[in-house]
Coordinates of C-alpha atoms and ligand atoms in Angstrom, one line a residue:
X1 CA -13.0 -4.3 -0.6
X2 CA -14.2 -5.8 -4.2
X3 CA -11.5 -7.1 -5.0
X4 CA -12.6 -8.1 -8.3
X5 CA -13.1 -4.3 -9.0
X6 CA -9.7 -3.6 -7.7
X7 CA -8.4 -6.0 -11.1
X8 CA -10.0 -4.2 -13.6
X9 CA -9.5 0.0 -11.9
X10 CA -5.8 -0.9 -12.4
X11 CA -6.3 -2.9 -16.0
X12 CA -6.0 -0.7 -19.6
X13 CA -8.6 -1.7 -20.7
X14 CA -8.9 1.5 -22.8
X15 CA -5.7 2.2 -24.4
X16 CA -6.3 4.6 -26.9
X17 CA -7.4 7.1 -24.6
X18 CA -4.8 6.0 -21.4
X19 CA -3.1 9.2 -19.5
X20 CA -1.0 8.5 -17.4
X21 CA -1.8 11.5 -15.9
X22 CA -5.0 10.1 -15.0
X23 CA -3.6 7.4 -12.2
X24 CA -3.0 8.7 -8.9
X25 CA 0.7 6.9 -7.7
X26 CA -1.2 7.2 -4.2
X27 CA -4.2 5.8 -5.3
X28 CA -5.5 3.2 -2.4
X29 CA -8.7 2.2 -3.6
X30 CA -10.5 3.6 -1.1
X31 CA -8.3 1.2 1.5
X32 CA -7.2 3.4 4.2
X33 CA -6.8 0.4 6.6
X34 CA -2.9 -0.7 6.8
X35 CA -3.4 -4.1 8.2
X36 CA -6.4 -5.2 6.3
X37 CA -5.1 -4.7 3.7
X38 CA -1.7 -6.8 4.2
X39 CA -4.0 -9.7 5.8
X40 CA -5.6 -10.0 2.4
X41 CA -2.1 -10.3 0.6
X42 CA -1.1 -13.0 3.0
X43 CA -4.3 -14.6 2.1
X44 CA -3.8 -14.0 -2.0
X45 CA -0.2 -15.0 -1.7
X46 CA -2.1 -18.0 0.4
X47 CA -3.8 -18.3 -2.5
X48 CA -1.1 -18.5 -4.5
X49 CA 1.1 -21.1 -3.2
X50 CA -1.6 -23.5 -3.3
X51 CA -2.5 -22.2 -7.4
X52 CA 1.2 -22.3 -8.2
X53 CA 0.0 -26.4 -7.3
X54 CA -2.2 -27.2 -9.7
X55 CA 0.5 -25.2 -12.5
X56 CA 3.1 -26.3 -11.4
X57 CA 1.7 -30.2 -11.3
X58 CA -1.2 -30.1 -14.5
X59 CA 2.3 -28.8 -16.9
X60 CA 0.7 -27.1 -19.2
X61 CA 0.5 -23.8 -18.6
X62 CA 3.1 -20.9 -18.2
X63 CA 2.6 -18.1 -16.1
X64 CA 5.2 -15.0 -17.6
X65 CA 4.5 -11.8 -15.1
X66 CA 7.0 -8.8 -16.2
X67 CA 7.5 -5.7 -13.7
X68 CA 8.5 -2.3 -15.3
X69 CA 9.4 0.8 -13.1
X70 CA 11.4 3.2 -12.0
X71 CA 14.1 3.3 -9.9
X72 CA 13.5 2.5 -6.4
X73 CA 9.3 1.8 -6.9
X74 CA 9.3 -1.3 -5.0
X75 CA 9.9 -4.1 -7.4
X76 CA 12.0 -6.7 -6.1
X77 CA 10.3 -6.2 -3.0
X78 CA 6.6 -6.6 -4.5
X79 CA 8.0 -10.1 -6.3
X80 CA 10.4 -10.5 -1.7
X81 CA 6.0 -10.9 -1.1
X82 CA 3.9 -12.2 -3.3
X83 CA 5.9 -14.6 -4.0
X84 CA 7.2 -15.8 -0.8
X85 CA 5.3 -18.7 -0.8
X86 CA 5.7 -20.3 -3.2
X87 CA 7.5 -23.1 -4.0
X88 CA 10.7 -22.1 -5.4
X89 CA 10.8 -25.2 -7.8
X90 CA 8.0 -23.3 -9.6
X91 CA 9.8 -20.5 -10.8
X92 CA 11.9 -18.0 -12.4
X93 CA 12.9 -15.1 -11.8
X94 CA 15.3 -13.3 -14.3
X95 CA 16.7 -9.1 -14.0
X96 CA 17.5 -7.7 -17.8
X97 CA 20.3 -5.3 -16.9
X98 CA 22.3 -3.2 -19.7
X99 CA 22.8 -5.9 -22.6
X100 CA 25.4 -7.8 -22.2
X101 CA 28.3 -7.9 -25.6
X102 CA 26.4 -11.3 -26.2
X103 CA 23.1 -10.0 -26.0
X104 CA 24.0 -6.9 -27.9
X105 CA 24.9 -9.7 -30.9
X106 CA 20.8 -10.7 -30.9
X107 CA 18.3 -8.9 -32.0
X108 CA 16.7 -7.5 -28.3
X109 CA 14.1 -9.8 -28.1
X110 CA 16.5 -12.4 -27.8
X111 CA 17.6 -12.5 -24.0
X112 CA 14.4 -12.6 -22.8
X113 CA 13.3 -15.7 -24.5
X114 CA 15.8 -17.6 -23.8
X115 CA 14.4 -16.7 -20.1
X116 CA 10.5 -18.1 -20.4
X117 CA 9.3 -20.3 -18.5
X118 CA 7.9 -23.4 -18.8
X119 CA 5.0 -25.0 -18.5
X120 CA 3.8 -25.6 -14.9
X121 CA 6.0 -22.7 -14.0
X122 CA 6.3 -18.9 -13.2
X123 CA 8.1 -16.8 -14.9
X124 CA 9.2 -13.4 -13.5
X125 CA 10.8 -10.9 -15.0
X126 CA 12.0 -7.7 -13.6
X127 CA 12.3 -5.7 -16.4
X128 CA 12.3 -7.0 -19.7
X129 CA 12.2 -6.0 -23.9
X130 CA 10.3 -3.4 -22.9
X131 CA 13.3 -2.0 -21.7
X132 CA 14.0 -1.4 -25.4
X133 CA 11.2 1.1 -26.4
X134 CA 11.8 2.5 -22.3
X135 CA 15.3 3.6 -22.0
X136 CA 17.0 2.8 -25.2
X137 CA 13.9 5.0 -26.3
X138 CA 15.4 7.4 -23.6
X139 CA 18.8 7.3 -25.0
X140 CA 18.1 7.4 -28.2
X141 CA 22.3 7.1 -28.3
X142 CA 21.5 3.4 -26.5
X143 CA 20.2 2.1 -30.3
X144 CA 23.5 2.5 -32.1
X145 CA 24.6 -0.1 -29.3
X146 CA 22.9 -2.8 -31.1
X147 CA 24.3 -2.8 -34.6
X148 CA 20.9 -2.6 -36.5
X149 CA 21.6 -2.0 -40.1
X150 CA 20.9 2.0 -40.3
X151 CA 18.8 1.8 -43.0
X152 CA 16.4 -0.1 -40.5
X153 CA 16.8 2.5 -38.3
X154 CA 13.4 4.7 -39.3
X155 CA 11.4 7.1 -37.2
X156 CA 9.1 4.4 -37.5
X157 CA 10.9 1.8 -35.4
X158 CA 9.4 2.7 -31.7
X159 CA 5.7 1.6 -33.3
X160 CA 7.5 -1.0 -34.9
X161 CA 9.1 -2.4 -32.1
X162 CA 5.3 -2.6 -30.3
X163 CA 3.8 -4.1 -33.3
X164 CA 6.3 -7.0 -32.6
X165 CA 6.1 -7.6 -29.2
X166 CA 1.8 -7.3 -29.3
X167 CA 2.8 -10.1 -32.0
X168 CA 5.4 -11.9 -30.4
X169 CA 2.8 -12.0 -27.0
X170 CA -0.1 -13.0 -29.0
X171 CA 1.8 -15.6 -29.8
X172 CA 3.0 -17.0 -26.5
X173 CA -0.6 -16.3 -25.4
X174 CA -1.9 -18.9 -28.4
X175 CA 0.9 -21.4 -26.9
X176 CA -0.2 -21.1 -23.5
X177 CA 1.1 -18.0 -21.9
X178 CA -0.8 -16.4 -19.6
X179 CA 0.9 -12.7 -19.3
X180 CA 0.5 -9.8 -17.1
X181 CA 2.2 -6.7 -17.0
X182 CA 2.8 -4.3 -13.8
X183 CA 3.8 -1.3 -14.3
X184 CA 4.6 0.3 -10.6
X185 CA 3.5 3.5 -10.7
X186 CA 5.4 5.7 -8.2
X187 CA 5.8 9.7 -8.2
X188 CA 8.4 11.7 -8.7
X189 CA 8.6 12.9 -5.3
X190 CA 7.8 9.5 -3.3
X191 CA 10.9 8.0 -5.4
X192 CA 13.2 11.3 -3.6
X193 CA 12.5 10.1 -0.8
X194 CA 14.2 6.3 -1.1
X195 CA 16.6 7.5 -2.9
X196 CA 17.4 9.6 0.7
X197 CA 16.4 6.4 2.6
X198 CA 19.0 4.9 1.1
X199 CA 21.6 7.3 1.0
X200 CA 21.5 7.6 4.7
X201 CA 20.9 4.0 5.6
X202 CA 23.8 2.1 5.8
X203 CA 21.6 -1.1 4.8
X204 CA 20.3 0.2 2.1
X205 CA 23.0 2.1 0.3
X206 CA 23.6 -0.8 -2.1
X207 CA 20.6 -0.6 -3.7
X208 CA 21.4 3.6 -4.6
X209 CA 23.6 3.5 -7.9
X210 CA 25.3 7.3 -9.4
X211 CA 23.4 6.4 -12.5
X212 CA 20.0 6.5 -10.9
X213 CA 20.2 10.2 -10.2
X214 CA 21.1 10.8 -14.3
X215 CA 17.7 9.0 -15.3
X216 CA 15.4 10.5 -12.8
X217 CA 16.4 14.3 -14.7
X218 CA 14.5 12.2 -17.2
X219 CA 11.2 11.5 -15.7
X220 CA 9.3 13.2 -17.6
X221 CA 11.1 11.7 -20.6
X222 CA 10.8 8.2 -19.2
X223 CA 6.8 9.3 -18.2
X224 CA 6.0 9.7 -22.6
X225 CA 8.0 6.9 -23.0
X226 CA 5.6 4.7 -20.1
X227 CA 2.7 6.5 -21.4
X228 CA 3.0 5.7 -25.6
X229 CA 4.5 1.7 -24.5
X230 CA 1.1 1.5 -22.3
X231 CA -1.2 3.4 -25.2
X232 CA 0.0 0.7 -27.8
X233 CA 0.8 -2.9 -26.1
X234 CA -2.1 -3.0 -23.6
X235 CA -3.8 -6.1 -25.3
X236 CA -7.1 -8.1 -24.5
X237 CA -3.8 -11.1 -23.8
X238 CA -1.3 -9.4 -22.2
X239 CA -2.4 -6.1 -20.6
X240 CA -0.4 -3.2 -18.4
X241 CA -1.5 -3.8 -15.1
X242 CA -1.1 0.3 -13.9
X243 CA -0.3 -0.1 -9.6
X244 CA -0.4 3.2 -8.0
X245 CA 3.4 2.5 -6.0
X246 CA 3.3 5.1 -4.0
X247 CA 2.2 3.5 -0.5
X248 CA 3.8 0.0 -1.0
X249 CA 1.0 -2.0 0.9
X250 CA -1.2 -1.4 -1.2
X251 CA 0.7 -1.5 -4.5
X252 CA 1.8 -5.4 -3.0
X253 CA -2.2 -5.7 -1.8
X254 CA -2.8 -4.9 -6.0
X255 CA -0.4 -7.3 -7.5
X256 CA -1.3 -10.2 -5.6
X257 CA -5.3 -9.6 -6.4
X258 CA -4.1 -9.5 -10.1
X259 CA -2.4 -12.7 -9.7
X260 CA -4.3 -14.2 -8.0
X261 CA -7.6 -13.4 -10.0
X262 CA -6.2 -14.2 -13.3
X263 CA -4.3 -17.4 -12.7
X264 CA -7.8 -18.3 -11.3
X265 CA -9.3 -18.0 -14.1
X266 CA -7.3 -21.1 -15.9
X267 CA -9.7 -23.7 -14.0
X268 CA -6.3 -25.7 -13.3
X269 CA -7.1 -28.9 -12.3
X270 CA -4.7 -31.6 -10.4
X271 CA -4.6 -34.6 -13.5
X272 CA -6.3 -37.4 -12.9
X273 CA -5.5 -40.1 -13.2
X274 CA -6.4 -41.9 -16.5
X275 CA -8.9 -45.5 -15.5
X276 CA -6.1 -47.9 -16.9
X277 CA -3.8 -46.2 -14.5
X278 CA -5.5 -45.2 -11.6
X279 CA -6.7 -48.9 -10.8
X280 CA -2.4 -49.9 -11.2
X281 CA -2.2 -47.5 -8.5
X282 CA -5.0 -49.8 -6.7
X283 CA -3.3 -52.5 -7.6
X284 CA 0.1 -51.2 -5.3
X285 CA -1.4 -49.2 -3.3
X286 CA -3.2 -52.9 -1.5
X287 CA -0.1 -54.4 -2.1
X288 CA 1.7 -52.5 0.4
X289 CA -1.3 -52.2 2.6
X290 CA -0.5 -55.8 2.8
X291 CA 2.7 -55.8 3.3
Ligands
LIG1 P1 18.7 -1.9 -12.3 O1 17.1 -3.0 -12.3 O2 18.1 -1.4 -10.4 O3 20.4 -3.3 -11.7 O4 19.0 -1.7 -13.5 C1 19.3 -1.9 -14.4 C2 19.8 -0.7 -15.1 O5 20.0 -1.7 -17.5 C3 18.4 -0.3 -15.5 O6 18.9 1.1 -15.6 C4 17.9 -0.4 -16.8 O7 16.9 1.2 -17.7 C5 19.6 -0.8 -17.6 N1 18.7 -0.9 -18.6 C6 18.1 -2.7 -18.9 N2 17.7 -3.1 -20.0 C7 18.7 -2.4 -20.7 C8 18.6 -2.1 -22.3 N3 17.9 -2.9 -22.9 N4 19.1 -1.6 -22.3 C9 19.7 0.1 -22.1 N5 19.9 -0.8 -20.7 C10 18.8 -1.1 -20.2
LIG2 MG1 18.3 0.3 -9.7

């Protein structure tokens, strides 16, 4: 498989023309050999582990991975599989759920802003501020809980949020954060299958909540919100990748490929010792060797 093409293929390059219906959730970029693709995932996981070591040692760049998807698309399992090789010390995962009272007392970016990765670290957002143009858009009554002064809530609010998110992400990238955003695109039918599994297998029951079915009933509204969000917040500095999610093996591989390629592009290196410090280290080594 042509790795380079895969990344460009899933990246939203022409946001103005983006249509969700052009993306097939069962796409595998022509790959059908599951075992081979799983082997490639393993290689990517190893590459990621090496890249992370440099990221951590250099401690200049941060990497922010944002995952958005409908329920049961596989956010949790993708995070688990793709980041298995990563040193836990260099990685932080945050899941954003229904906002707490404290969170609602602030603007919607606040809770995510405090979880941004430090330099040298990989931060993972399992859901993010994008929920505020997705679930909140599908349920406009959630806006009331945000207690935004009345005159400020107009029909322009979603467009304004897109602008603010783009500016926020630009600010982060200008300060050394690599941002990669993944929409895991699962089909309505595949979600049904996965819900049924969650309901029938005891070990999966905990993953299901009754609210998941009411959200499923709003599927079309969600798809409109996702499409609009991707159209307005796919930028060269913080692109969206629409990853087909019906085949989990392909989804995990594609996500891993995007991350490896983007981190590779940072040109990470282990920090070089300046000559005076290098001489100091050589001196200590000589002393230890002479003991
Ligand atoms: P899960 O990720 O399945 O544990 O579910 C978390 C739930 O929190 C999802 O149903 C999200 O839609 C919901 N959620 C996340 N962020 C927000 C938000 N800003 N406002 C309302 N609901 C949210
Ligand atoms: Mg859920």
